[in-house]
Amino acid sequence: MNTLNSRGARAALVALAAGSLVLTGCSENKGGSSGKDSKKDQKEAAVQSKAVAYEDAAASTGPAEEVPGARSGGTIQVYQEAGLTHLDPGQIYVSDAGQVANLLFRGLTNFQEDGKGNVSVVGDLATDSGKSSDGGKTWTFTLKDGVKDQNGNPITSADIRHTIERQYAKFIFDGPTYLQTWLSGADYRKALPDGGFGDKHLPASVLDTPDEKTIVFHFDTARPDLPQTLAMPGYSVVPEETDTKEKYDKAPVSTGPYKIAEYKVGKSLKLVKNEQWDPKTDPVRHQYVDGYDFDFGVTESTQTKRLISDQGASKNAIQLTGAVESTQIQDVVGDPAVSKRTIKGYQPYVMTLTFNLDRVKNKKVRDAITYAVNSKSLIAGEGGAYGGDVAPNLFAPTLPGYEAGYDPYGRLKTPAGNLAKAKELLKDVPAAEKKIVHAYRNNEAGQKHKVAVEDALTKAGFDVVSKEVDAASFYEQVGKLDNPYDVYITGWGQDWPSPGTVVTPVYDGDQVADGSPNYSHIDDPKVQALIKKALVQEPKEAEATWKEAHRYILEKVNPAAPLWYTKQFQLYGSNIGGARYSTESSYIDVNQLFLKS
C-alpha cells in the first residue's frame, strides 16, 4: 500500500507519512493519527490483515450502493500541501495521486469496502474479479458492456493490452512493477523496449486478447494475488488512441466519474463530471457532487485552522492525505462539535530512516544511527499518540504475521534513542564516515523531521548536513540510484495483506532501479533466495519464510532504521456528508462523499 507521501508510506494504495502521502501497498505521503490507546489501535489494525474476498459478477454490477442521506450537487474543496507527482496512472504509486485516481480512473478490478473494515475485490471494467485456471497460472477477464472513456470511445481489450504494455516503456518509471515482472521477469523492459508503441507486442502465450472483450494473462507460476494487483491505481486503463506518452502525465483521459477541467501543476486541479461514466457499470463509485476543486500549497496548519473555523468554503472542504496538524490536535479533540468531524484509523505505513547502501557502507554506522534516532521526538511532531506509535521493526501491525515484541534495536525500551550504544559503536569509526547527508521534505512535517534527526544524530557524534528536497517530487528524487543523500525518511505500506507486498518491492535486489521503492538499494543473495521461496508457498507456509527474511534484513543488513507506525486523523467541513475512513487507502473514502446542502 503503498508509499506514504504518501507512496502501500509509498503503500497499495498504499500506499507516505513523512509529510507527503500512499495507497494500499504504497508510499506514504502524510502521517495521520488515531487515538491514545496504542494497544487498542493495534488490535483494530489487525482487521486490515484479513484476507480480501474475490467477488462474482453479481457483486460487480453497478450502480454502487447508495450512501444514506446522499444528495446531488455542489463542489467539494480539497486542501493539500504538496502537489501531485504524477497523474499518469502508470506512474501512480503514491497515496495522494492514488486518492485522485479513485475519481478519475478505472481498472479491470477495484476494491470495495463495507465501512466495517472488510475489503473485497470486485470487477470494475471487468464483469467479475477474474477467473483462474491451470492451477492459478492463467487468469481470464471479460469487459463489461457500455464502458467508455471521457471522449465516448468504448474501452476494448486492445486498451487493456496497451495499458499493460506501456508499463514496459522507459518513460514509466514510478509505478508498480508486479504485473510486468510476473509476465516477463525482472528484466521485463527488455521483453518490450518500446512499450508496445511500435509493431512488437507481448506474445499471446503471455498476454492474449482473442476478441474485443476478453483479456487472458498467462504466468509461469500461480498468481493468486492478481485481482488485488489489478485493483491498484497504477494499472488503471490508459486508452490507446489518446496516449500521449510523457505528456499524458499532465492531461490523462478519464474513465471514472470525474474528468479534468483544468490542471495547474503544483497549484490547482479542477475536476468536473464525466458525462460518459455510466453508474450502471460501476459497483464502487458515485457522482454525487458536481466536481472537486483541489488547492495545493495549503500547509497542514492552515488546513486545520480553516477546517476548525468551518467558515465559508471550508464547510465544503476535506483534507486529501493531510492530517490534523500536531499542535492543533487538542483544539480538535477538546471541542465535541469539531471532534465529530474527524476520521481516524491505523495506517499500513512503517516510517523508516532509510540508508543509501551505496554510500553508507559501514554497518556499524547504520546500527549506530538506528540506536541514536529519536522515535519519541518524531512522533511528537506527528501529534503524539494521535500520530503514531514507536516501530520496533519493519512490519506494520496491519500485516499478517506481525510480531509486536520483535525489537532487535530496543526501540520500545528506548524510544528517545540509545545514545550510549550509538557512541560505543562509533568509537573506532573514521570521522569521514560520521558525516551524514540527510534529505528532508520542504514542508511542515519535513522541517520537524529535520530537527529531530539532526538533533539525535549530532548528539551521537555525527556531523549532519541536511538537504532540502521538494515535497511533491521527494520520492522521485530519493528514488534515483545516483542520489547524493545518505539517509532519508521514507514510508511504505502493504499493497494488500501480504508481507510479500512489503519485502518484495522495498528489499528485493531485483528491484534496484531508478524509480523503484527499493530506496536503500539493498541487493542481498540470501534475501533474494527467501523472497523466491516465499512467493511460491501457500500464505500460511510463506509466513515463516517472510518472518525469516524480515529478521535477516533488519539484523544482518539493516537497510532502514524503523521509526514509527502511522495513524490517520483527518478533519472535514460540516457540510461534508458520507465521510468515513477507508481501510484500503487509509485516508478519507473519496468514493462516498456528498454535500449535505
Coordinates of C-alpha atoms in Angstrom, one line a residue:
M1 CA 0.0 0.0 0.0
N2 CA 1.7 1.5 -1.0
T3 CA 4.3 4.9 -0.5
L4 CA 3.3 7.3 2.1
N5 CA 3.6 10.7 0.8
S6 CA 2.5 9.4 0.8
R7 CA 3.7 6.5 -1.6
G8 CA 1.4 0.7 0.2
A9 CA 4.5 5.2 3.1
R10 CA 4.6 4.9 -0.7
A11 CA 1.8 1.6 0.4
A12 CA -1.0 -0.4 -2.4
L13 CA -2.9 2.4 -2.4
V14 CA -0.9 2.1 -0.2
A15 CA 0.3 3.0 -0.1
L16 CA 3.8 8.4 2.8
A17 CA 3.6 9.6 6.1
A18 CA 6.5 11.8 6.0
G19 CA 4.7 14.9 5.0
S20 CA 3.6 13.8 1.6
L21 CA 1.5 10.5 1.0
V22 CA 0.5 6.2 0.0
L23 CA -2.1 3.7 -1.2
T24 CA -2.7 0.3 -0.1
G25 CA 0.7 -1.0 -0.8
C26 CA 2.4 2.2 -1.5
S27 CA 4.5 5.0 -0.3
E28 CA 3.0 7.3 2.2
N29 CA 2.8 11.0 1.8
K30 CA 1.5 12.1 5.1
G31 CA 1.1 10.7 8.5
G32 CA -2.1 10.9 10.4
S33 CA -3.3 9.7 13.7
S34 CA -5.8 7.7 15.7
G35 CA -6.2 7.7 19.4
K36 CA -4.2 7.4 22.6
D37 CA -4.7 3.7 23.3
S38 CA -2.0 2.2 21.2
K39 CA -2.7 -1.4 22.2
K40 CA -6.4 -0.9 21.2
D41 CA -5.3 0.8 18.0
Q42 CA -3.0 -2.2 17.1
K43 CA -5.9 -4.6 17.7
E44 CA -8.0 -2.6 15.3
A45 CA -5.1 -2.5 12.9
A46 CA -5.2 -6.3 12.7
V47 CA -8.5 -6.1 11.0
Q48 CA -6.6 -4.8 7.9
S49 CA -4.6 -8.1 7.8
K50 CA -7.7 -10.1 7.0
A51 CA -7.8 -11.8 3.6
V52 CA -9.5 -10.0 0.8
A53 CA -12.5 -11.7 -0.8
Y54 CA -12.8 -12.1 -4.6
E55 CA -16.4 -11.3 -5.7
D56 CA -18.5 -12.6 -8.6
A57 CA -20.4 -10.9 -11.4
A58 CA -23.5 -10.1 -9.2
A59 CA -21.3 -8.1 -6.7
S60 CA -19.5 -6.4 -9.6
T61 CA -22.6 -4.9 -11.2
G62 CA -23.4 -1.3 -10.7
P63 CA -24.7 1.1 -9.5
A64 CA -22.8 1.3 -6.2
E65 CA -24.9 1.0 -3.1
E66 CA -26.4 4.4 -2.2
V67 CA -24.9 6.3 0.7
P68 CA -27.6 7.1 3.3
G69 CA -28.8 10.7 3.0
A70 CA -26.8 11.4 -0.1
R71 CA -27.9 14.2 -2.4
S72 CA -26.5 15.6 -5.6
G73 CA -24.8 18.9 -6.4
G74 CA -22.1 21.3 -5.3
T75 CA -18.4 21.3 -5.4
I76 CA -16.0 19.8 -2.7
Q77 CA -13.0 21.9 -1.8
V78 CA -9.8 19.8 -1.3
Y79 CA -6.8 21.0 0.7
Q80 CA -3.4 19.6 0.1
E81 CA 0.1 20.7 0.9
A82 CA 2.3 19.1 -1.7
G83 CA 1.4 19.0 -5.4
L84 CA 0.9 15.7 -7.2
T85 CA 4.0 13.9 -8.5
H86 CA 2.0 12.2 -11.3
L87 CA -1.4 11.8 -12.9
D88 CA -0.5 9.2 -15.5
P89 CA -2.0 6.0 -14.0
G90 CA 1.1 4.0 -14.9
Q91 CA 3.2 6.4 -12.7
I92 CA 0.9 6.4 -9.7
Y93 CA 2.2 4.6 -6.6
V94 CA 1.8 7.4 -4.0
S95 CA -1.2 7.8 -1.9
D96 CA -2.1 11.4 -2.8
A97 CA -2.3 10.6 -6.5
G98 CA -4.0 7.3 -5.6
Q99 CA -6.8 9.2 -3.9
V100 CA -7.3 11.4 -7.0
A101 CA -7.1 8.2 -9.2
N102 CA -10.3 6.9 -7.5
L103 CA -12.2 9.8 -9.0
L104 CA -10.6 9.7 -12.5
F105 CA -9.7 6.2 -13.5
R106 CA -11.0 2.7 -13.6
G107 CA -9.1 -0.7 -14.0
L108 CA -10.1 -4.3 -14.5
T109 CA -10.8 -4.7 -10.8
N110 CA -11.3 -2.5 -7.8
F111 CA -11.5 -2.7 -4.0
Q112 CA -14.9 -2.4 -2.4
E113 CA -15.4 -1.7 1.3
D114 CA -18.3 -2.1 3.7
G115 CA -17.2 0.6 6.2
K116 CA -16.6 -2.1 8.9
G117 CA -13.0 -2.9 7.9
N118 CA -14.0 -5.6 5.4
V119 CA -12.5 -5.3 1.9
S120 CA -13.3 -7.3 -1.2
V121 CA -12.2 -7.2 -4.9
V122 CA -15.0 -6.7 -7.5
G123 CA -14.9 -6.4 -11.2
D124 CA -14.6 -2.7 -12.3
L125 CA -14.2 -2.6 -16.0
A126 CA -14.4 -6.4 -15.9
T127 CA -17.5 -8.4 -15.3
D128 CA -16.1 -10.0 -12.1
S129 CA -12.8 -10.2 -10.1
G130 CA -11.3 -12.7 -12.6
K131 CA -11.5 -16.4 -13.4
S132 CA -8.4 -18.5 -12.7
S133 CA -7.5 -21.8 -14.3
D134 CA -4.4 -24.0 -14.8
G135 CA -3.7 -24.0 -11.1
G136 CA -3.8 -20.2 -10.9
K137 CA -1.3 -19.7 -13.7
T138 CA -4.0 -18.4 -16.1
W139 CA -6.5 -15.6 -15.4
T140 CA -9.3 -14.5 -17.7
F141 CA -11.2 -11.2 -17.6
T142 CA -14.2 -10.2 -19.7
L143 CA -15.0 -6.5 -20.2
K144 CA -18.4 -5.1 -19.3
D145 CA -20.7 -3.7 -21.9
G146 CA -21.0 0.1 -22.1
V147 CA -17.7 1.2 -20.6
K148 CA -16.3 4.3 -22.3
D149 CA -13.6 6.9 -21.8
Q150 CA -14.4 10.6 -21.4
N151 CA -14.4 11.1 -25.2
G152 CA -17.1 8.4 -25.7
N153 CA -14.8 5.8 -27.1
P154 CA -15.6 2.2 -25.9
I155 CA -12.9 0.5 -23.8
T156 CA -11.8 -2.7 -25.5
S157 CA -9.3 -5.4 -24.8
A158 CA -6.8 -3.5 -27.0
D159 CA -6.9 -0.7 -24.5
I160 CA -6.1 -3.1 -21.7
R161 CA -3.3 -4.6 -23.6
H162 CA -1.9 -1.2 -24.3
T163 CA -2.2 -0.2 -20.6
I164 CA -0.1 -3.2 -19.6
E165 CA 2.4 -2.9 -22.5
R166 CA 3.1 0.8 -22.0
Q167 CA 4.3 -0.1 -18.4
Y168 CA 7.4 -1.6 -20.2
A169 CA 8.3 1.8 -21.7
K170 CA 11.2 3.7 -20.2
F171 CA 9.1 6.8 -19.5
I172 CA 7.1 4.8 -17.0
F173 CA 9.4 4.6 -14.0
D174 CA 7.5 5.4 -10.8
G175 CA 4.6 3.0 -10.7
P176 CA 4.1 -0.6 -9.5
T177 CA 6.0 -3.4 -11.3
Y178 CA 4.3 -6.5 -10.0
L179 CA 2.4 -7.3 -13.3
Q180 CA 5.3 -6.6 -15.6
T181 CA 7.8 -8.8 -13.6
W182 CA 5.2 -11.6 -13.2
L183 CA 4.7 -11.6 -17.0
S184 CA 8.2 -11.0 -18.2
G185 CA 10.7 -11.3 -15.3
A186 CA 12.9 -8.8 -13.5
D187 CA 14.4 -7.5 -16.8
Y188 CA 10.9 -7.0 -18.2
R189 CA 11.8 -3.9 -20.2
K190 CA 14.0 -6.0 -22.5
A191 CA 10.9 -8.0 -23.5
L192 CA 9.2 -4.9 -25.0
P193 CA 11.6 -2.0 -25.1
D194 CA 9.2 0.4 -26.9
G195 CA 6.3 -0.4 -24.5
G196 CA 4.1 -1.7 -27.3
F197 CA 4.1 1.7 -29.2
G198 CA 5.7 0.0 -32.2
D199 CA 4.9 -3.1 -34.1
K200 CA 6.0 -5.5 -31.4
H201 CA 3.7 -6.8 -28.7
L202 CA 3.7 -9.3 -25.9
P203 CA 3.1 -12.8 -27.3
A204 CA -0.3 -14.4 -26.9
S205 CA 1.4 -17.0 -24.7
V206 CA 1.9 -14.2 -22.2
L207 CA -1.0 -11.8 -22.8
D208 CA -3.8 -12.8 -25.1
T209 CA -6.8 -10.7 -26.3
P210 CA -8.7 -13.2 -28.5
D211 CA -11.6 -10.7 -29.0
E212 CA -12.6 -7.1 -28.1
K213 CA -14.0 -8.2 -24.7
T214 CA -11.5 -10.8 -23.4
I215 CA -8.1 -10.5 -21.7
V216 CA -6.1 -13.6 -20.7
F217 CA -3.0 -13.5 -18.6
H218 CA -0.6 -16.4 -18.7
F219 CA 2.0 -16.7 -15.9
D220 CA 4.8 -19.3 -15.3
T221 CA 3.6 -19.9 -11.7
A222 CA 0.3 -19.4 -9.8
R223 CA -0.5 -15.7 -9.1
P224 CA -3.4 -15.8 -6.6
D225 CA -3.0 -12.1 -5.8
L226 CA -3.6 -10.9 -9.4
P227 CA -7.2 -9.5 -8.7
Q228 CA -5.7 -7.3 -6.0
T229 CA -2.8 -6.2 -8.1
L230 CA -5.0 -5.1 -10.9
A231 CA -7.0 -3.0 -8.5
M232 CA -4.0 -0.7 -7.9
P233 CA -4.4 2.7 -9.5
G234 CA -1.1 2.0 -11.3
Y235 CA -2.9 -0.5 -13.5
S236 CA -5.9 1.8 -14.4
V237 CA -6.7 1.8 -18.1
V238 CA -5.0 4.2 -20.5
P239 CA -7.0 4.3 -23.8
E240 CA -4.6 3.6 -26.6
E241 CA -5.9 6.2 -29.0
T242 CA -5.3 9.1 -26.7
D243 CA -2.0 8.1 -25.1
T244 CA 0.5 11.0 -25.4
K245 CA 3.4 9.1 -23.7
E246 CA 5.3 11.5 -21.4
K247 CA 2.7 14.3 -21.9
Y248 CA -0.1 12.1 -20.6
D249 CA 1.0 12.8 -17.1
K250 CA -0.4 16.4 -17.4
A251 CA -3.6 15.6 -19.3
P252 CA -4.8 12.0 -18.7
V253 CA -8.1 10.7 -20.2
S254 CA -10.8 9.8 -17.6
T255 CA -12.8 6.6 -17.4
G256 CA -14.2 7.4 -13.9
P257 CA -17.0 9.6 -12.6
Y258 CA -14.9 12.8 -13.0
K259 CA -12.6 14.3 -15.6
I260 CA -10.0 17.1 -15.5
A261 CA -11.3 20.5 -16.5
E262 CA -8.1 22.4 -15.5
Y263 CA -4.8 21.5 -14.1
K264 CA -2.1 23.9 -13.0
V265 CA 0.8 21.7 -11.8
G266 CA 1.6 22.3 -8.1
K267 CA -1.2 24.9 -7.8
S268 CA -4.6 23.7 -8.5
L269 CA -6.7 20.9 -10.1
K270 CA -10.4 21.3 -11.1
L271 CA -12.5 18.1 -11.7
V272 CA -16.0 18.1 -13.3
K273 CA -18.4 15.4 -14.0
N274 CA -17.5 12.9 -16.8
E275 CA -20.8 12.6 -18.7
Q276 CA -19.6 9.3 -20.3
W277 CA -19.3 7.5 -17.0
D278 CA -22.2 5.1 -16.6
P279 CA -23.1 4.3 -12.9
K280 CA -24.8 1.1 -14.0
T281 CA -21.3 -0.3 -14.8
D282 CA -19.6 0.8 -11.6
P283 CA -20.1 -1.1 -8.3
V284 CA -17.9 1.2 -6.3
R285 CA -18.1 4.9 -7.2
H286 CA -20.6 7.7 -7.0
Q287 CA -21.1 11.0 -8.8
Y288 CA -23.0 13.0 -6.2
V289 CA -21.1 16.3 -6.4
D290 CA -20.6 18.4 -9.5
G291 CA -16.9 18.5 -9.1
Y292 CA -13.8 18.9 -6.9
D293 CA -11.5 21.9 -6.6
F294 CA -8.0 21.0 -5.3
D295 CA -5.9 23.7 -3.8
F296 CA -2.3 22.8 -3.5
G297 CA 0.3 24.6 -1.3
V298 CA -2.0 24.8 1.7
T299 CA 0.0 23.8 4.8
E300 CA -1.4 21.3 7.3
S301 CA -1.6 24.0 10.0
T302 CA -3.6 26.2 7.6
Q303 CA -5.8 23.3 6.6
T304 CA -6.5 22.5 10.2
K305 CA -7.3 26.2 11.1
R306 CA -9.7 26.6 8.2
L307 CA -11.5 23.3 9.0
I308 CA -11.7 24.1 12.7
S309 CA -13.2 27.5 12.0
D310 CA -15.7 25.9 9.5
Q311 CA -16.4 29.2 7.7
G312 CA -17.4 29.7 4.0
A313 CA -15.9 27.3 1.5
S314 CA -14.2 25.4 4.4
K315 CA -17.6 23.9 5.3
N316 CA -17.4 22.0 2.0
A317 CA -13.7 21.0 2.4
I318 CA -11.7 17.9 3.1
Q319 CA -8.1 17.0 3.7
L320 CA -6.9 14.7 0.9
T321 CA -3.9 13.0 2.6
G322 CA -3.1 15.6 5.1
A323 CA -3.9 15.3 8.8
V324 CA -4.8 17.4 11.7
E325 CA -1.6 19.5 12.4
S326 CA 0.0 18.2 15.6
T327 CA -0.1 21.4 17.6
Q328 CA -3.8 21.8 17.0
I329 CA -4.9 18.3 17.9
Q330 CA -6.1 19.3 21.3
D331 CA -8.2 22.1 19.7
V332 CA -9.9 19.4 17.7
V333 CA -10.4 16.7 20.3
G334 CA -11.3 19.2 23.0
D335 CA -14.3 20.6 21.1
P336 CA -17.1 18.0 20.6
A337 CA -18.5 19.9 17.7
V338 CA -15.2 19.8 15.9
S339 CA -14.2 16.3 17.0
K340 CA -17.3 14.7 15.5
R341 CA -16.0 16.0 12.1
T342 CA -12.9 13.7 12.1
I343 CA -12.0 10.3 10.8
K344 CA -9.4 8.1 12.5
G345 CA -7.6 4.8 11.7
Y346 CA -4.4 2.9 11.8
Q347 CA -2.4 3.2 8.5
P348 CA -0.4 0.4 7.0
Y349 CA 2.8 2.5 6.8
V350 CA 6.1 2.0 8.6
M351 CA 8.2 5.1 8.6
T352 CA 11.9 4.4 8.4
L353 CA 15.2 6.3 8.2
T354 CA 16.4 4.7 5.1
F355 CA 20.1 4.2 4.4
N356 CA 21.6 4.6 0.9
L357 CA 23.7 1.5 1.0
D358 CA 25.8 2.7 -1.9
R359 CA 27.0 5.5 0.3
V360 CA 26.6 4.3 4.0
K361 CA 28.5 1.0 3.6
N362 CA 29.7 0.5 7.2
K363 CA 27.0 -1.5 9.1
K364 CA 28.4 -0.1 12.4
V365 CA 27.4 3.4 11.2
R366 CA 23.9 2.2 10.2
D367 CA 23.5 0.4 13.5
A368 CA 24.7 3.5 15.4
I369 CA 22.2 5.7 13.6
T370 CA 19.4 3.1 14.3
Y371 CA 20.2 3.2 18.0
A372 CA 20.5 7.0 18.1
V373 CA 17.3 8.1 16.3
N374 CA 14.6 9.5 18.5
S375 CA 11.2 8.0 17.6
K376 CA 9.6 9.8 20.5
S377 CA 10.6 13.2 19.2
L378 CA 9.5 12.3 15.6
I379 CA 6.1 11.0 16.8
A380 CA 5.6 14.2 18.9
G381 CA 5.9 16.1 15.7
E382 CA 3.1 13.9 14.2
G383 CA 0.8 14.6 17.1
G384 CA 2.0 12.1 19.7
A385 CA -0.3 9.1 20.2
Y386 CA -2.7 10.5 17.7
G387 CA 0.0 10.5 15.0
G388 CA 1.7 7.2 15.5
D389 CA 3.4 4.5 17.7
V390 CA 7.0 3.5 18.0
A391 CA 8.0 1.0 15.4
P392 CA 10.3 -1.7 16.7
N393 CA 10.7 -3.4 13.3
L394 CA 9.9 -3.1 9.6
F395 CA 6.4 -4.8 9.5
A396 CA 3.3 -2.9 10.4
P397 CA 0.5 -4.1 12.8
T398 CA -1.8 -4.3 9.7
L399 CA 0.4 -7.1 8.2
P400 CA -0.3 -10.9 8.7
G401 CA 2.5 -12.3 10.9
Y402 CA 3.2 -9.0 12.6
E403 CA 5.3 -9.6 15.8
A404 CA 4.7 -6.8 18.3
G405 CA 7.5 -7.9 20.5
Y406 CA 10.2 -8.2 17.8
D407 CA 12.5 -5.4 18.7
P408 CA 16.2 -6.1 17.8
Y409 CA 17.4 -2.5 18.4
G410 CA 15.5 -1.9 21.7
R411 CA 13.2 0.8 20.2
L412 CA 10.4 0.1 22.6
K413 CA 12.6 0.4 25.7
T414 CA 14.5 3.4 24.5
P415 CA 12.1 5.3 22.1
A416 CA 14.1 8.5 22.6
G417 CA 17.2 6.7 21.4
N418 CA 20.1 4.9 23.0
L419 CA 23.0 7.4 22.6
A420 CA 25.4 5.3 24.8
K421 CA 25.1 2.3 22.4
A422 CA 25.4 4.6 19.4
K423 CA 28.6 6.2 20.7
E424 CA 30.1 2.8 21.6
L425 CA 29.6 1.6 18.0
L426 CA 31.2 4.7 16.6
K427 CA 34.3 4.5 18.8
D428 CA 36.6 3.3 16.0
V429 CA 34.7 4.7 13.0
P430 CA 36.7 7.3 11.0
A431 CA 35.5 10.9 11.1
A432 CA 34.8 10.8 7.3
E433 CA 32.2 8.1 7.8
K434 CA 30.4 10.1 10.5
K435 CA 29.5 12.9 8.0
I436 CA 25.9 12.1 7.1
V437 CA 23.9 13.9 4.3
H438 CA 20.2 13.9 5.3
A439 CA 17.5 14.6 2.7
Y440 CA 14.2 16.1 4.1
R441 CA 11.0 17.4 2.5
N442 CA 10.5 21.2 2.3
N443 CA 7.1 21.2 4.1
E444 CA 6.0 21.5 7.7
A445 CA 6.3 17.8 8.5
G446 CA 9.7 17.7 6.8
Q447 CA 11.0 20.6 8.9
K448 CA 10.0 18.8 12.1
H449 CA 11.7 15.6 10.9
K450 CA 14.9 17.6 10.0
V451 CA 15.2 19.0 13.5
A452 CA 14.6 15.6 15.2
V453 CA 17.0 13.7 13.0
E454 CA 19.7 16.3 13.2
D455 CA 19.4 16.6 17.0
A456 CA 19.6 12.9 17.7
L457 CA 22.5 12.1 15.3
T458 CA 24.5 15.2 16.3
K459 CA 24.3 14.1 20.0
A460 CA 25.5 10.6 19.0
G461 CA 28.6 12.1 17.4
F462 CA 27.6 12.5 13.7
D463 CA 28.2 15.5 11.5
V464 CA 24.9 16.0 9.8
V465 CA 24.3 18.0 6.6
S466 CA 20.6 18.4 5.9
K467 CA 19.5 19.0 2.3
E468 CA 16.0 20.3 1.4
V469 CA 14.1 18.4 -1.3
D470 CA 10.8 19.4 -2.9
A471 CA 8.0 17.6 -1.1
A472 CA 6.0 16.8 -4.3
S473 CA 8.9 15.1 -6.0
F474 CA 10.6 13.7 -2.9
Y475 CA 10.2 10.1 -3.7
E476 CA 11.2 10.7 -7.3
Q477 CA 14.4 12.4 -6.1
V478 CA 15.4 9.8 -3.4
G479 CA 14.3 7.1 -5.9
K480 CA 17.2 7.9 -8.2
L481 CA 20.1 5.4 -7.9
D482 CA 22.7 8.1 -8.0
N483 CA 21.0 10.4 -5.5
P484 CA 23.5 12.4 -3.4
Y485 CA 22.0 11.5 0.0
D486 CA 23.0 9.2 2.8
V487 CA 19.7 9.0 4.7
Y488 CA 16.1 10.0 4.1
I489 CA 12.8 9.2 5.9
T490 CA 10.6 7.1 3.7
G491 CA 7.4 5.1 4.4
W492 CA 5.9 2.0 2.9
G493 CA 2.6 0.2 3.4
Q494 CA 1.3 -3.1 2.2
D495 CA -0.3 -3.2 -1.3
W496 CA -2.6 -5.9 0.1
P497 CA -2.5 -8.1 3.2
S498 CA 0.8 -10.0 2.5
P499 CA 4.3 -9.4 3.7
G500 CA 5.3 -10.1 0.1
T501 CA 4.0 -6.6 -0.8
V502 CA 6.5 -5.1 1.6
V503 CA 9.6 -7.3 1.3
T504 CA 9.5 -7.6 -2.5
P505 CA 9.1 -4.0 -3.6
V506 CA 11.3 -2.5 -0.9
Y507 CA 14.0 -5.0 -0.2
D508 CA 14.3 -7.1 -3.3
G509 CA 17.7 -6.7 -5.2
D510 CA 15.9 -7.3 -8.5
Q511 CA 14.0 -4.1 -7.8
V512 CA 17.1 -1.9 -7.6
A513 CA 16.5 0.7 -10.3
D514 CA 15.6 4.4 -10.8
G515 CA 12.1 5.0 -9.6
S516 CA 12.0 1.7 -7.6
P517 CA 10.8 1.8 -3.9
N518 CA 14.0 -0.1 -3.0
Y519 CA 15.3 3.2 -1.7
S520 CA 18.1 1.6 0.2
H521 CA 19.4 -0.3 -2.9
I522 CA 19.7 -3.5 -0.8
D523 CA 20.8 -6.4 -3.0
D524 CA 21.5 -9.4 -0.9
P525 CA 21.6 -13.0 -2.2
K526 CA 20.0 -14.5 0.9
V527 CA 17.1 -12.1 0.8
Q528 CA 16.6 -12.9 -2.9
A529 CA 16.5 -16.6 -2.1
L530 CA 14.0 -16.2 0.7
I531 CA 11.8 -14.0 -1.5
K532 CA 11.8 -16.6 -4.3
K533 CA 11.0 -19.3 -1.8
A534 CA 8.1 -17.4 -0.2
L535 CA 6.5 -16.3 -3.4
V536 CA 5.7 -19.9 -4.4
Q537 CA 4.4 -21.0 -1.0
E538 CA 0.9 -21.0 0.3
P539 CA 0.2 -17.9 2.5
K540 CA 0.4 -19.8 5.8
E541 CA 3.6 -21.6 4.9
A542 CA 5.1 -18.4 3.4
E543 CA 4.5 -16.6 6.7
A544 CA 7.5 -18.3 8.3
T545 CA 9.7 -17.5 5.3
W546 CA 8.7 -13.9 5.3
K547 CA 9.5 -13.8 9.0
E548 CA 13.0 -15.2 8.4
A549 CA 13.6 -12.7 5.6
H550 CA 12.4 -9.8 7.8
R551 CA 14.7 -10.7 10.7
Y552 CA 17.7 -11.2 8.4
I553 CA 17.1 -7.9 6.6
L554 CA 16.8 -5.9 9.9
E555 CA 19.5 -7.6 11.9
K556 CA 22.1 -8.7 9.3
V557 CA 21.8 -6.0 6.7
N558 CA 19.9 -3.1 8.4
P559 CA 19.0 -1.1 5.3
A560 CA 16.5 1.1 7.2
A561 CA 16.0 2.2 10.8
P562 CA 12.4 1.7 11.9
L563 CA 10.9 4.9 13.3
W564 CA 7.2 4.9 13.7
Y565 CA 3.9 3.3 12.6
T566 CA 1.5 5.9 11.3
K567 CA -2.1 6.7 12.2
Q568 CA -4.6 8.8 10.4
F569 CA -6.6 11.7 12.0
Q570 CA -8.3 13.9 9.4
L571 CA -10.8 16.7 9.7
Y572 CA -13.5 17.7 7.3
G573 CA -16.1 20.5 6.9
S574 CA -19.6 20.4 8.5
N575 CA -21.4 20.3 5.1
I576 CA -19.5 17.1 4.0
G577 CA -21.6 14.0 4.0
G578 CA -20.7 10.3 3.7
A579 CA -17.2 10.8 5.4
R580 CA -15.6 7.6 6.6
Y581 CA -12.2 6.1 7.0
S582 CA -11.1 3.9 4.1
T583 CA -9.3 0.7 5.2
E584 CA -7.9 0.4 1.7
S585 CA -6.5 3.8 1.2
S586 CA -6.0 4.7 4.9
Y587 CA -7.5 8.2 4.2
I588 CA -11.0 9.6 3.9
D589 CA -13.0 7.5 1.5
V590 CA -13.5 9.7 -1.6
N591 CA -15.9 7.3 -3.2
Q592 CA -18.6 8.1 -0.6
L593 CA -18.7 11.9 -0.4
F594 CA -21.5 14.3 -1.0
L595 CA -22.6 17.8 0.2
K596 CA -25.4 17.9 2.7
S597 CA -26.8 21.2 1.3

